Amino acid sequence: MITTDFDPGSPCWIDLGSPDVPAAAAFYGAVLGWEYESMGEDMGEGEGEDMEGGMFRKDGKIVAGLGKLTEAGARSAWMIYFSVTDADAATRAVERAGGTVRVAPTDLDEWGRMAQYSDPLGGQFAVWQPGTSKGVDLVDKPGSLSWTELYTSDASAAKDFYGGVFGWRFSDMEVPGGGGTYSLITPAGLPEERMHGGIMELPAEHLALANGRPYWHPVFAVTDCDAAVAKVTENGGSVQMGPEDAEGVGRLAVCLDPANADFVVLAPSDS
């Protein structure tokens, strides 16, 4: 489970880069019940619409960020940030392990320090060194982040890389129905009940969203998976897989928003 303790190596923040901020705000508001709070007025005059963005809230608590996608050739996608005590040390660890620095460690006022990377196969992720902000306010509840997931063409290489950078521990389980192996992620020094994500190996041709490169996506808890999927399709999104039941996990669906950013909705099982 994900908690707001945000121990090192745990997911602590997510944000979406979208080509159309108002459309994304409306979509996730309809699907997850989020309220969008623009930060445009806090970004100064004359910055231009490239700075357009803000926060998503659920029941008044911050659950995610939203920003204008400005990187040339980039696809709309969710970025997952993992908590670290030292973003500069994390950057050195990424480079030693064969990763690439996309955004060098940068201070965001007093809130904290961030950096963004690509793993050796091209999967993008980020780190957050907390200042006054440790991360999102709400997790593991309906309408909030409950799990993180990496799709990659080489799970063994991914485990070597992320284990080296974050000290994560992994435990493998077989996917029911001959669906392959799923590697569960636990932060360093924490018990297995603090698992926060998984790694799934897929053929490169099944990673078409990122042109064959690995990609991370968030899993959002919902109370009713089928109702959430209906909202996805009613509001211009689409469904890649499901809804379907996963034994011991719950009912889930892999979805795309109108700009093709991927995410999962999961109604957890009672067990």
CSV table of C-alpha atoms in Angstrom, one decimal:
chain,number,residue,atom,x,y,z
A,1,MET,CA,0.0,0.0,0.0
A,2,ILE,CA,1.0,3.6,-0.6
A,3,THR,CA,1.0,5.9,2.4
A,4,THR,CA,1.7,9.6,3.1
A,5,ASP,CA,4.7,8.7,5.2
A,6,PHE,CA,6.7,8.9,1.9
A,7,ASP,CA,9.7,6.9,3.1
A,8,PRO,CA,12.6,7.1,0.7
A,9,GLY,CA,11.9,5.2,-2.5
A,10,SER,CA,8.2,5.5,-2.2
A,11,PRO,CA,6.0,7.2,-4.7
A,12,CYS,CA,5.1,10.7,-3.4
A,13,TRP,CA,3.8,12.8,-6.3
A,14,ILE,CA,2.3,12.4,-9.7
A,15,ASP,CA,1.6,15.0,-12.4
A,16,LEU,CA,0.2,14.9,-15.9
A,17,GLY,CA,1.6,16.7,-18.9
A,18,SER,CA,-1.3,17.4,-21.2
A,19,PRO,CA,-1.6,19.3,-24.5
A,20,ASP,CA,-5.0,20.7,-23.3
A,21,VAL,CA,-5.1,21.5,-19.7
A,22,PRO,CA,-8.8,22.5,-19.5
A,23,ALA,CA,-9.8,19.3,-21.3
A,24,ALA,CA,-7.7,17.2,-19.0
A,25,ALA,CA,-9.1,19.0,-15.9
A,26,ALA,CA,-12.7,18.3,-17.1
A,27,PHE,CA,-12.0,14.6,-18.0
A,28,TYR,CA,-10.4,13.7,-14.6
A,29,GLY,CA,-13.0,15.7,-12.8
A,30,ALA,CA,-15.7,13.6,-14.5
A,31,VAL,CA,-13.9,10.2,-14.1
A,32,LEU,CA,-12.4,10.6,-10.6
A,33,GLY,CA,-14.3,13.4,-9.0
A,34,TRP,CA,-11.3,15.7,-8.9
A,35,GLU,CA,-11.5,19.4,-8.6
A,36,TYR,CA,-9.0,21.5,-10.6
A,37,GLU,CA,-7.3,24.5,-9.0
A,38,SER,CA,-5.4,26.6,-11.5
A,39,MET,CA,-2.0,28.0,-10.4
A,40,GLY,CA,-1.8,30.4,-13.4
A,41,GLU,CA,-2.2,33.4,-11.2
A,42,ASP,CA,0.8,32.3,-9.1
A,43,MET,CA,3.1,32.0,-12.0
A,44,GLY,CA,3.6,35.6,-12.8
A,45,GLU,CA,2.5,37.8,-15.7
A,46,GLY,CA,4.0,37.5,-19.1
A,47,GLU,CA,5.0,33.8,-18.6
A,48,GLY,CA,2.7,32.7,-21.5
A,49,GLU,CA,0.3,29.8,-21.6
A,50,ASP,CA,3.3,27.4,-21.6
A,51,MET,CA,3.2,27.8,-17.8
A,52,GLU,CA,-0.5,26.8,-17.7
A,53,GLY,CA,-1.1,24.3,-14.9
A,54,GLY,CA,-2.4,23.7,-11.4
A,55,MET,CA,-3.4,21.0,-8.9
A,56,PHE,CA,-6.1,18.4,-8.7
A,57,ARG,CA,-7.9,18.0,-5.3
A,58,LYS,CA,-10.2,15.3,-4.0
A,59,ASP,CA,-12.3,16.3,-1.0
A,60,GLY,CA,-10.1,19.3,-0.6
A,61,LYS,CA,-6.8,17.3,-0.5
A,62,ILE,CA,-4.2,17.5,-3.3
A,63,VAL,CA,-4.0,14.3,-5.3
A,64,ALA,CA,-2.0,15.2,-8.4
A,65,GLY,CA,-0.6,18.0,-10.5
A,66,LEU,CA,-1.4,19.1,-14.1
A,67,GLY,CA,0.7,21.0,-16.5
A,68,LYS,CA,0.9,22.1,-20.1
A,69,LEU,CA,2.8,19.6,-22.3
A,70,THR,CA,5.6,21.7,-23.9
A,71,GLU,CA,8.4,19.2,-24.7
A,72,ALA,CA,8.6,18.8,-28.5
A,73,GLY,CA,7.6,15.4,-29.6
A,74,ALA,CA,6.7,14.2,-26.1
A,75,ARG,CA,3.5,12.2,-25.6
A,76,SER,CA,1.0,13.1,-23.0
A,77,ALA,CA,1.7,10.9,-19.9
A,78,TRP,CA,1.6,10.7,-16.1
A,79,MET,CA,5.0,11.3,-14.4
A,80,ILE,CA,5.6,9.4,-11.1
A,81,TYR,CA,7.9,10.9,-8.5
A,82,PHE,CA,9.7,8.9,-5.9
A,83,SER,CA,10.8,10.4,-2.6
A,84,VAL,CA,14.5,10.7,-1.9
A,85,THR,CA,16.5,12.4,0.8
A,86,ASP,CA,19.0,13.9,-1.7
A,87,ALA,CA,18.1,14.5,-5.4
A,88,ASP,CA,21.7,15.1,-6.3
A,89,ALA,CA,22.8,11.8,-4.9
A,90,ALA,CA,19.9,10.1,-6.7
A,91,THR,CA,21.1,11.7,-9.9
A,92,ARG,CA,24.6,10.3,-9.5
A,93,ALA,CA,23.0,6.9,-8.7
A,94,VAL,CA,20.9,7.1,-11.9
A,95,GLU,CA,24.0,7.9,-14.0
A,96,ARG,CA,26.1,5.2,-12.4
A,97,ALA,CA,23.3,2.7,-13.2
A,98,GLY,CA,23.1,3.7,-16.9
A,99,GLY,CA,20.2,6.1,-16.8
A,100,THR,CA,19.8,9.5,-18.3
A,101,VAL,CA,19.2,12.8,-16.7
A,102,ARG,CA,16.3,14.6,-18.4
A,103,VAL,CA,15.9,17.5,-15.9
A,104,ALA,CA,18.8,18.2,-13.6
A,105,PRO,CA,18.1,18.6,-9.9
A,106,THR,CA,16.1,21.9,-9.6
A,107,ASP,CA,14.7,23.8,-6.6
A,108,LEU,CA,11.0,24.6,-6.6
A,109,ASP,CA,11.0,27.5,-4.2
A,110,GLU,CA,10.8,26.2,-0.6
A,111,TRP,CA,8.6,23.2,-1.6
A,112,GLY,CA,11.4,20.9,-2.5
A,113,ARG,CA,13.9,19.8,-5.1
A,114,MET,CA,13.1,17.6,-8.1
A,115,ALA,CA,14.8,15.8,-11.0
A,116,GLN,CA,13.6,13.8,-13.9
A,117,TYR,CA,15.3,10.8,-15.6
A,118,SER,CA,15.0,8.0,-18.1
A,119,ASP,CA,16.0,4.5,-17.2
A,120,PRO,CA,18.4,2.7,-19.6
A,121,LEU,CA,15.6,1.5,-21.9
A,122,GLY,CA,13.9,4.9,-21.9
A,123,GLY,CA,11.2,4.6,-19.2
A,124,GLN,CA,10.7,8.1,-17.7
A,125,PHE,CA,10.4,8.8,-13.9
A,126,ALA,CA,11.3,11.5,-11.4
A,127,VAL,CA,12.4,12.1,-7.8
A,128,TRP,CA,11.3,14.5,-5.2
A,129,GLN,CA,13.5,15.8,-2.3
A,130,PRO,CA,11.0,17.3,0.1
A,131,GLY,CA,11.1,20.8,1.5
A,132,THR,CA,7.9,22.2,2.9
A,133,SER,CA,6.0,19.7,0.7
A,134,LYS,CA,6.4,16.0,1.1
A,135,GLY,CA,4.0,15.1,-1.7
A,136,VAL,CA,0.3,14.6,-2.3
A,137,ASP,CA,-2.2,14.8,0.6
A,138,LEU,CA,-4.3,11.7,-0.2
A,139,VAL,CA,-3.4,8.2,-1.3
A,140,ASP,CA,-4.9,4.7,-1.2
A,141,LYS,CA,-8.4,6.0,-1.1
A,142,PRO,CA,-11.1,6.3,-3.8
A,143,GLY,CA,-10.0,8.9,-6.3
A,144,SER,CA,-6.3,8.8,-5.4
A,145,LEU,CA,-3.1,7.0,-6.2
A,146,SER,CA,-3.0,3.5,-4.9
A,147,TRP,CA,-0.3,1.7,-6.9
A,148,THR,CA,2.4,2.4,-9.5
A,149,GLU,CA,3.3,0.2,-12.4
A,150,LEU,CA,6.1,-0.1,-15.0
A,151,TYR,CA,5.6,-1.8,-18.3
A,152,THR,CA,8.9,-2.8,-19.8
A,153,SER,CA,10.4,-5.1,-22.4
A,154,ASP,CA,13.1,-6.3,-19.9
A,155,ALA,CA,12.0,-6.8,-16.3
A,156,SER,CA,15.4,-8.2,-15.2
A,157,ALA,CA,17.2,-5.0,-16.5
A,158,ALA,CA,14.6,-2.8,-14.8
A,159,LYS,CA,15.0,-4.6,-11.5
A,160,ASP,CA,18.8,-4.2,-11.7
A,161,PHE,CA,18.5,-0.5,-12.5
A,162,TYR,CA,15.8,0.6,-10.0
A,163,GLY,CA,17.1,-1.7,-7.3
A,164,GLY,CA,20.5,0.0,-7.7
A,165,VAL,CA,19.0,3.5,-7.6
A,166,PHE,CA,16.4,3.1,-4.9
A,167,GLY,CA,17.4,-0.1,-3.1
A,168,TRP,CA,14.0,-1.6,-3.9
A,169,ARG,CA,13.3,-5.2,-3.1
A,170,PHE,CA,11.3,-7.4,-5.5
A,171,SER,CA,9.2,-10.5,-5.2
A,172,ASP,CA,7.9,-12.3,-8.3
A,173,MET,CA,4.4,-13.8,-8.8
A,174,GLU,CA,2.9,-15.6,-11.7
A,175,VAL,CA,0.0,-13.8,-13.4
A,176,PRO,CA,-3.0,-16.1,-13.5
A,177,GLY,CA,-3.9,-17.6,-16.8
A,178,GLY,CA,-0.3,-17.8,-18.1
A,179,GLY,CA,0.0,-14.0,-18.3
A,180,GLY,CA,3.7,-14.0,-17.3
A,181,THR,CA,5.6,-12.9,-14.2
A,182,TYR,CA,4.7,-9.8,-12.2
A,183,SER,CA,7.4,-8.3,-9.9
A,184,LEU,CA,6.2,-6.6,-6.8
A,185,ILE,CA,8.1,-3.6,-5.5
A,186,THR,CA,8.8,-2.9,-1.8
A,187,PRO,CA,10.9,0.2,-0.7
A,188,ALA,CA,14.2,-0.5,1.1
A,189,GLY,CA,13.8,-1.4,4.7
A,190,LEU,CA,10.0,-1.6,4.8
A,191,PRO,CA,7.8,-4.7,5.3
A,192,GLU,CA,6.0,-6.3,2.4
A,193,GLU,CA,2.7,-4.7,3.3
A,194,ARG,CA,4.3,-1.4,2.1
A,195,MET,CA,4.6,-2.7,-1.5
A,196,HIS,CA,3.9,0.3,-3.7
A,197,GLY,CA,4.0,-1.0,-7.3
A,198,GLY,CA,4.9,-3.6,-9.8
A,199,ILE,CA,6.9,-4.4,-12.9
A,200,MET,CA,5.3,-6.2,-15.9
A,201,GLU,CA,7.4,-7.5,-18.8
A,202,LEU,CA,5.7,-7.1,-22.2
A,203,PRO,CA,7.0,-7.5,-25.8
A,204,ALA,CA,8.2,-4.3,-27.3
A,205,GLU,CA,5.3,-4.3,-29.8
A,206,HIS,CA,2.9,-4.1,-26.8
A,207,LEU,CA,4.5,-0.9,-25.7
A,208,ALA,CA,3.3,1.1,-28.7
A,209,LEU,CA,2.1,4.0,-26.5
A,210,ALA,CA,5.8,4.9,-26.0
A,211,ASN,CA,7.1,3.7,-29.3
A,212,GLY,CA,8.4,0.5,-27.7
A,213,ARG,CA,10.0,2.1,-24.7
A,214,PRO,CA,9.0,1.2,-21.1
A,215,TYR,CA,6.6,3.5,-19.3
A,216,TRP,CA,5.2,4.0,-15.8
A,217,HIS,CA,1.6,4.7,-15.1
A,218,PRO,CA,-0.5,5.3,-12.0
A,219,VAL,CA,-3.3,3.1,-10.6
A,220,PHE,CA,-6.2,5.1,-9.1
A,221,ALA,CA,-8.5,3.5,-6.6
A,222,VAL,CA,-12.2,3.7,-7.4
A,223,THR,CA,-15.3,2.3,-5.6
A,224,ASP,CA,-16.8,1.0,-8.9
A,225,CYS,CA,-14.6,0.0,-11.8
A,226,ASP,CA,-17.3,-0.4,-14.3
A,227,ALA,CA,-18.8,3.0,-13.5
A,228,ALA,CA,-15.4,4.7,-13.8
A,229,VAL,CA,-14.9,3.0,-17.2
A,230,ALA,CA,-18.3,4.3,-18.3
A,231,LYS,CA,-17.2,7.8,-17.3
A,232,VAL,CA,-13.9,7.4,-19.2
A,233,THR,CA,-15.7,6.5,-22.5
A,234,GLU,CA,-18.5,9.1,-22.0
A,235,ASN,CA,-15.9,11.8,-21.7
A,236,GLY,CA,-13.7,11.0,-24.7
A,237,GLY,CA,-11.3,8.5,-23.2
A,238,SER,CA,-10.9,4.9,-24.2
A,239,VAL,CA,-10.2,1.5,-22.7
A,240,GLN,CA,-7.1,-0.7,-23.5
A,241,MET,CA,-8.0,-3.6,-21.3
A,242,GLY,CA,-10.9,-4.6,-19.1
A,243,PRO,CA,-12.8,-4.2,-16.9
A,244,GLU,CA,-11.8,-7.5,-15.6
A,245,ASP,CA,-11.4,-9.2,-12.2
A,246,ALA,CA,-7.9,-10.0,-10.9
A,247,GLU,CA,-7.9,-12.6,-8.1
A,248,GLY,CA,-6.9,-11.1,-4.8
A,249,VAL,CA,-6.5,-7.7,-6.3
A,250,GLY,CA,-9.9,-6.4,-7.4
A,251,ARG,CA,-11.6,-5.3,-10.6
A,252,LEU,CA,-9.5,-3.1,-12.9
A,253,ALA,CA,-9.2,-1.5,-16.3
A,254,VAL,CA,-6.4,0.0,-18.3
A,255,CYS,CA,-7.6,3.3,-19.7
A,256,LEU,CA,-6.5,6.2,-21.9
A,257,ASP,CA,-7.6,9.8,-21.5
A,258,PRO,CA,-8.5,11.9,-24.5
A,259,ALA,CA,-4.8,12.8,-25.1
A,260,ASN,CA,-3.8,9.1,-24.8
A,261,ALA,CA,-2.2,9.4,-21.4
A,262,ASP,CA,-2.5,5.9,-19.7
A,263,PHE,CA,-3.7,5.1,-16.3
A,264,VAL,CA,-5.5,2.2,-14.4
A,265,VAL,CA,-8.7,2.3,-12.4
A,266,LEU,CA,-9.0,-0.3,-9.7
A,267,ALA,CA,-11.8,-1.2,-7.4
A,268,PRO,CA,-9.9,-3.2,-4.7
A,269,SER,CA,-11.2,-6.5,-3.5
A,270,ASP,CA,-12.3,-6.7,0.1
A,271,SER,CA,-9.6,-9.2,1.0
